[in-house]
mmCIF file of C-alpha atoms in Angstrom:
data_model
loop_
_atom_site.group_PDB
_atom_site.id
_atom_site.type_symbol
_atom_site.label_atom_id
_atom_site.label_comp_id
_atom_site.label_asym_id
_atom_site.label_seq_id
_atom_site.Cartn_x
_atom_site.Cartn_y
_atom_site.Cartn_z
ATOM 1 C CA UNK A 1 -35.064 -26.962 5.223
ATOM 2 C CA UNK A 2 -38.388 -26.017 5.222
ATOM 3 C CA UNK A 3 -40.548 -26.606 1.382
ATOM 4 C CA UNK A 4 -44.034 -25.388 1.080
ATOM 5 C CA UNK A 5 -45.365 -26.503 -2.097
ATOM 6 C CA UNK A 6 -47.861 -24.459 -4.132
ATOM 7 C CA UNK A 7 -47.939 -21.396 -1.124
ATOM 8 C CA UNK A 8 -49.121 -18.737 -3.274
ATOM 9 C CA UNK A 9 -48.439 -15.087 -1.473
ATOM 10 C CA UNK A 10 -49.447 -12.169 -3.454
ATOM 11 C CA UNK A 11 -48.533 -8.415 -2.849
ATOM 12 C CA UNK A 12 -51.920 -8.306 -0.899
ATOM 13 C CA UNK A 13 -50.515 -11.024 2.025
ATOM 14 C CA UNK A 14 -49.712 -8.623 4.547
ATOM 15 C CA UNK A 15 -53.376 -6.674 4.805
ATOM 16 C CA UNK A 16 -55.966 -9.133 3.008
ATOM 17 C CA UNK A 17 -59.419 -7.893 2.754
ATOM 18 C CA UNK A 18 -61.613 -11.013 3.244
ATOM 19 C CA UNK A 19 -62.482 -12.125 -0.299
ATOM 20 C CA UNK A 20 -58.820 -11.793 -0.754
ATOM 21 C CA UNK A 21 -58.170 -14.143 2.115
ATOM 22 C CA UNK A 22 -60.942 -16.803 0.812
ATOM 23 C CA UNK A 23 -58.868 -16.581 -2.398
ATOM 24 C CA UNK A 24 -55.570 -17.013 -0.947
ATOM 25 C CA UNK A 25 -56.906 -20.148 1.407
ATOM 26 C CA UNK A 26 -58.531 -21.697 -2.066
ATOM 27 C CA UNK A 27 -55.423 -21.532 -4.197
ATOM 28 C CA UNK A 28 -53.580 -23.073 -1.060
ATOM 29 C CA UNK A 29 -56.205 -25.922 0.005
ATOM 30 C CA UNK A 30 -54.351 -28.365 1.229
ATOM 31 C CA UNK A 31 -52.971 -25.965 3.918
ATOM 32 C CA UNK A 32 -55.037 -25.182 7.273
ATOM 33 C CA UNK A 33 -54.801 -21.322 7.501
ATOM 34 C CA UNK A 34 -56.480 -18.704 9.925
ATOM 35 C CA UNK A 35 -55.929 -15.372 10.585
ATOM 36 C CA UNK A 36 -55.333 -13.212 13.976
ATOM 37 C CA UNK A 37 -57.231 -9.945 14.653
ATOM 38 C CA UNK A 38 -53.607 -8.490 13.921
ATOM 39 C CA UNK A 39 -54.148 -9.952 10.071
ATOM 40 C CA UNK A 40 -51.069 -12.148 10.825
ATOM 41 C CA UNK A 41 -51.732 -15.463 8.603
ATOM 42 C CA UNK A 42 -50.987 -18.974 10.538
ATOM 43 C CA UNK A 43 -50.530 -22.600 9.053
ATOM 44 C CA UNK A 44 -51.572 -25.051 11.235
ATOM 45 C CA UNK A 45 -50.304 -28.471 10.765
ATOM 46 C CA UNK A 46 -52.034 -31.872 10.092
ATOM 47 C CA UNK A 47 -53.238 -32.957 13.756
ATOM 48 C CA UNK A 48 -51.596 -36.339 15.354
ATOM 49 C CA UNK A 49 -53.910 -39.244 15.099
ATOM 50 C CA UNK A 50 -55.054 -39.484 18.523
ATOM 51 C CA UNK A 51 -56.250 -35.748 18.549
ATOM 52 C CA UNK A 52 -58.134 -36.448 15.284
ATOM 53 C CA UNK A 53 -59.979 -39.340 16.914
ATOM 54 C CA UNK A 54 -60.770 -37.419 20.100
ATOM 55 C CA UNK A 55 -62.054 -34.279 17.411
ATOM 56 C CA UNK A 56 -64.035 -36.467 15.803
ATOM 57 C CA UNK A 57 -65.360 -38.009 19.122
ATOM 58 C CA UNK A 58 -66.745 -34.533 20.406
ATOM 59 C CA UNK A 59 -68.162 -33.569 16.830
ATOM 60 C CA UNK A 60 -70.022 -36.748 16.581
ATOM 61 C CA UNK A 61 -71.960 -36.261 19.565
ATOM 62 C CA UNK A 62 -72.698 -32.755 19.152
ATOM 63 C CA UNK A 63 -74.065 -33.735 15.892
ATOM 64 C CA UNK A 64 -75.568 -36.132 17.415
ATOM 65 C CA UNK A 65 -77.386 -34.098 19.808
ATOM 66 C CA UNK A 66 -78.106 -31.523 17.190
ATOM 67 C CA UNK A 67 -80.048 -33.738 14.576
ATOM 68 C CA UNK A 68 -82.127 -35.203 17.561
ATOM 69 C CA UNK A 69 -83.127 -31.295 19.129
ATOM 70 C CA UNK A 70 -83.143 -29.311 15.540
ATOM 71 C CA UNK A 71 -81.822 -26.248 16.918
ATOM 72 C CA UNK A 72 -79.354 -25.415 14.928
ATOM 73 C CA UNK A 73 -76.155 -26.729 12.983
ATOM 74 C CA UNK A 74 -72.709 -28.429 13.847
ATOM 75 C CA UNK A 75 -69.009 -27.356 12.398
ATOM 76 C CA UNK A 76 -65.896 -29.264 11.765
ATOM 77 C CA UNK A 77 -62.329 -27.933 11.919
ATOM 78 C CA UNK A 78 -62.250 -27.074 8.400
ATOM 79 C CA UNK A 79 -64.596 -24.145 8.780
ATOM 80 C CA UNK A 80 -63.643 -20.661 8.601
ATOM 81 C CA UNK A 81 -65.652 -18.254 10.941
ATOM 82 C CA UNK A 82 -65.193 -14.365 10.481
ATOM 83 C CA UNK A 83 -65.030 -12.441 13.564
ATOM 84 C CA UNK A 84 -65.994 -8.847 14.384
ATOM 85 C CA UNK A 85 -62.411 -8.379 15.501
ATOM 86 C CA UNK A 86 -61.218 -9.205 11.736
ATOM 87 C CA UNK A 87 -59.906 -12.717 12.586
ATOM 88 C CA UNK A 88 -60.490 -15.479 10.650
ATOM 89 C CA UNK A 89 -60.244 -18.916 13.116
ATOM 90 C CA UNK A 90 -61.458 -22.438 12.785
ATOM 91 C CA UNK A 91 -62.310 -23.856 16.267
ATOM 92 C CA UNK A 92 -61.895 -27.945 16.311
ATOM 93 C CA UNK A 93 -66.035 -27.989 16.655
ATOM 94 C CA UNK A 94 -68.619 -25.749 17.134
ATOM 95 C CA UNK A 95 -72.237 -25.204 16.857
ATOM 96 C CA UNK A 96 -74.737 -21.983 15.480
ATOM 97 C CA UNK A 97 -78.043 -21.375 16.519
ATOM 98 C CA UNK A 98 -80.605 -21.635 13.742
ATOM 99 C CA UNK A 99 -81.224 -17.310 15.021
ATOM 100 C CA UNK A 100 -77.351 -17.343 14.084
ATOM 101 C CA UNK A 101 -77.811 -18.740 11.066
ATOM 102 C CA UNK A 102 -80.651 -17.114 10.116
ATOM 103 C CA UNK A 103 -78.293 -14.285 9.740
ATOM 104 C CA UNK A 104 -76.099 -15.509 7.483
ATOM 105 C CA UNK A 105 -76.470 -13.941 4.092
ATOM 106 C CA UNK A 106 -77.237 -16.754 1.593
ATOM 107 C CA UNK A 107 -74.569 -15.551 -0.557
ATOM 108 C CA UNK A 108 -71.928 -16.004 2.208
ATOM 109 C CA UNK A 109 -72.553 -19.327 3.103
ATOM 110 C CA UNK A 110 -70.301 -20.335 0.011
ATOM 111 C CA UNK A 111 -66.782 -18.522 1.643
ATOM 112 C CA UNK A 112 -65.981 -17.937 5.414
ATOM 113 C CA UNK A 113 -68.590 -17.507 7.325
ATOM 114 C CA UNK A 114 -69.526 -14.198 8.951
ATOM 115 C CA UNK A 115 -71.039 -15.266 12.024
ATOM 116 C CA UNK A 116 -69.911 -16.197 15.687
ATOM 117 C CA UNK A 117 -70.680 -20.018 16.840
ATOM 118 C CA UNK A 118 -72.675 -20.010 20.106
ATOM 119 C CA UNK A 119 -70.804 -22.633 21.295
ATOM 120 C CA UNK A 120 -66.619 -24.167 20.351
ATOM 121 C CA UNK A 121 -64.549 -26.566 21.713
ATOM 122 C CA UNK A 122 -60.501 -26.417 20.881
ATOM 123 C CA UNK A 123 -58.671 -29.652 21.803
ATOM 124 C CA UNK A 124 -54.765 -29.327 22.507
ATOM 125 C CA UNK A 125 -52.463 -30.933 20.091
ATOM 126 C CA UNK A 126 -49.034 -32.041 21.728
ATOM 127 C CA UNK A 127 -47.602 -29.568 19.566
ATOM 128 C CA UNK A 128 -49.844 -26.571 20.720
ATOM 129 C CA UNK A 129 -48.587 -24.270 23.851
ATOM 130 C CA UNK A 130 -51.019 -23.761 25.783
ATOM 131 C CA UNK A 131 -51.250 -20.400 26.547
ATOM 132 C CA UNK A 132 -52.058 -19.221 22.723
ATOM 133 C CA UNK A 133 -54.867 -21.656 23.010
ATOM 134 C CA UNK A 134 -56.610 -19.796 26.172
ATOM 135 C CA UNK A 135 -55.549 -16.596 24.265
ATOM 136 C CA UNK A 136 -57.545 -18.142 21.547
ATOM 137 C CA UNK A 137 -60.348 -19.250 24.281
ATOM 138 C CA UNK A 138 -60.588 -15.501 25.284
ATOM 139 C CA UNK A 139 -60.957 -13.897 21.459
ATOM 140 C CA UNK A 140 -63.484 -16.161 21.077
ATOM 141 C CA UNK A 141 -65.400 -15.167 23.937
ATOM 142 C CA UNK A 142 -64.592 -11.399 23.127
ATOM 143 C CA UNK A 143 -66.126 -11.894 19.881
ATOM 144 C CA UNK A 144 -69.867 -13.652 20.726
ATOM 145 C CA UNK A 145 -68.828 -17.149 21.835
ATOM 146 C CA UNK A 146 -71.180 -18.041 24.602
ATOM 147 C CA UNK A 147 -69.906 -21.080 25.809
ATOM 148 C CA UNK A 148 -66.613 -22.959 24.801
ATOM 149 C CA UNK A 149 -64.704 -25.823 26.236
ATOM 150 C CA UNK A 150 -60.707 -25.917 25.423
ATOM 151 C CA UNK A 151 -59.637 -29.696 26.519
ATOM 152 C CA UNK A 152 -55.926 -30.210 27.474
ATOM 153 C CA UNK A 153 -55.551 -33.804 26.455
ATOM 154 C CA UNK A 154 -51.964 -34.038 27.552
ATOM 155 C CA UNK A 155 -52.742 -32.767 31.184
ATOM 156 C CA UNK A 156 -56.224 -33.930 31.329
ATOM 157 C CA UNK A 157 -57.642 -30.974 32.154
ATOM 158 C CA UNK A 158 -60.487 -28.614 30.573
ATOM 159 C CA UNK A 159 -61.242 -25.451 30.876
ATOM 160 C CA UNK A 160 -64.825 -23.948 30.566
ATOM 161 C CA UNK A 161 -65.089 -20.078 28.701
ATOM 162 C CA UNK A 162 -68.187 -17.796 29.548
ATOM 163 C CA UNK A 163 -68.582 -14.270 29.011
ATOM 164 C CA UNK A 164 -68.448 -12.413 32.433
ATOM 165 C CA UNK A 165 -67.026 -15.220 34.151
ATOM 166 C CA UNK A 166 -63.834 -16.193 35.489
ATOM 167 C CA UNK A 167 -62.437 -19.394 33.420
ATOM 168 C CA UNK A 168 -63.362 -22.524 34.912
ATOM 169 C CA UNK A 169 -60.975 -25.121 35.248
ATOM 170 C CA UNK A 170 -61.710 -28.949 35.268
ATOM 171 C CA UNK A 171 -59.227 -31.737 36.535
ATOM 172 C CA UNK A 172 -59.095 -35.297 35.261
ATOM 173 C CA UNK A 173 -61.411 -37.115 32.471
ATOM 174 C CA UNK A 174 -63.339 -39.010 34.860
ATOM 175 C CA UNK A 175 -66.799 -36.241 34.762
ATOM 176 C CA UNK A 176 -68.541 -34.978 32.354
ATOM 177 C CA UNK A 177 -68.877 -31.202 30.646
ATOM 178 C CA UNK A 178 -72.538 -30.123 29.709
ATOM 179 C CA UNK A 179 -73.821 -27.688 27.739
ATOM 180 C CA UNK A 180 -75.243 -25.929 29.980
ATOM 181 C CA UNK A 181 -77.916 -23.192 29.449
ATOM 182 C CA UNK A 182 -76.738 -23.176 25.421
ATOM 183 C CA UNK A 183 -76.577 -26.632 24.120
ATOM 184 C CA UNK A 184 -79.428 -27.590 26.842
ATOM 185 C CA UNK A 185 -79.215 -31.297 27.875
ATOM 186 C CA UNK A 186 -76.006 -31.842 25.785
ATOM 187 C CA UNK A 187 -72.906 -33.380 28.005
ATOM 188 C CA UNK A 188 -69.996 -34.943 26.730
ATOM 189 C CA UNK A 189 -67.949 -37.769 28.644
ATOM 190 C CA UNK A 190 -64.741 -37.230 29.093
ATOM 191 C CA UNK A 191 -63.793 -40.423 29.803
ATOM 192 C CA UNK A 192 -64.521 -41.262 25.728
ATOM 193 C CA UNK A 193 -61.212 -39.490 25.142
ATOM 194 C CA UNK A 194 -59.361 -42.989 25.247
ATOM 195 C CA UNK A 195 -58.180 -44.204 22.248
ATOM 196 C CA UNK A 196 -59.130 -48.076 21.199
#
């Protein structure tokens, strides 16, 4: 049996204009919710605690590398990003440009935000299929992403998004992934994906 406590669905659920969908994820906060381009609502569940730890690996050094080069601002999982495509998604990380940013109606930086990241990163929970993740990858990338890294913990593998380009695919978590061109100077280790 499957209880959701305090799921509130109006008669607006099936085709929610955006303020209706900020209302909706507010009077169900303790739920994870996005939204395809389709307007078909998902609950994610509570990530495992490994994936948590590796999450919060990758955001602290892109914050980390953000405070030290001032170029823009870093994410977490929690945010909602509005896309042109009318889906709502919250990558695992990300990053906006300050001329991103700068874009951003000051009135709208209280709800979902309605501007693409330059750069996301999606890490695969045991529970996630793969394939909706890289279908994921792709709307991103469709909608303004410029760079974004989707890391397969559970086959050690990562693949590298661009716009234009075929999908790049990286074997093992001995090497490192850099930012390349967007996030210049930035590179992550993947061998810090280990837990303690």
């Amino acid at each position: 049996m499957l209880i959701v406590e305090n799921l509130k669905i109006n008669h607006y659920a099936d085709n929610m204009t955006n303020d209706e969908l900020y209302e909706f994820c507010v009077l169900n906060r303790d739920l994870q919710i996005e939204r395809d381009s389709a307007q078909n609502i998902f609950i994610k569940s509570p990530v495992v605690g490994n994936i948590g730890f590796y999450e919060a690996q990758l955001i602290t050094e892109l914050e980390f590398w953000g405070r030290q080069n001032k170029l823009g601002l870093t994410f977490s999982s929690s945010t909602g990003f509005l896309l042109p495509n009318g889906a709502m998604r919250s990558p695992d990380g990300c990053w906006v440009s300050d001329e991103r940013w700068a874009k951003v109606p000051q009135a709208a930086k209280t709800k979902f935000l309605p501007v693409v990241p330059n750069f996301i990163v999606e890490v695969r929970s045991p529970s996630d299929s793969l394939k909706p993740l890289q279908e994921k990858m792709l709307e991103w990338i469709e909608n303004g992403v410029e760079l974004g890294w989707l890391i397969d913990t559970q086959n050690q593998q990562s693949y590298i998004y661009r716009p234009n380009h075929s999908v790049e695919q990286i074997k093992g978590f001995d090497k490192k992934l850099n930012g390349e061109n967007i996030l210049k100077d930035f590179e992550f280790d993947l061998s810090e994906l280990k837990m303690p």
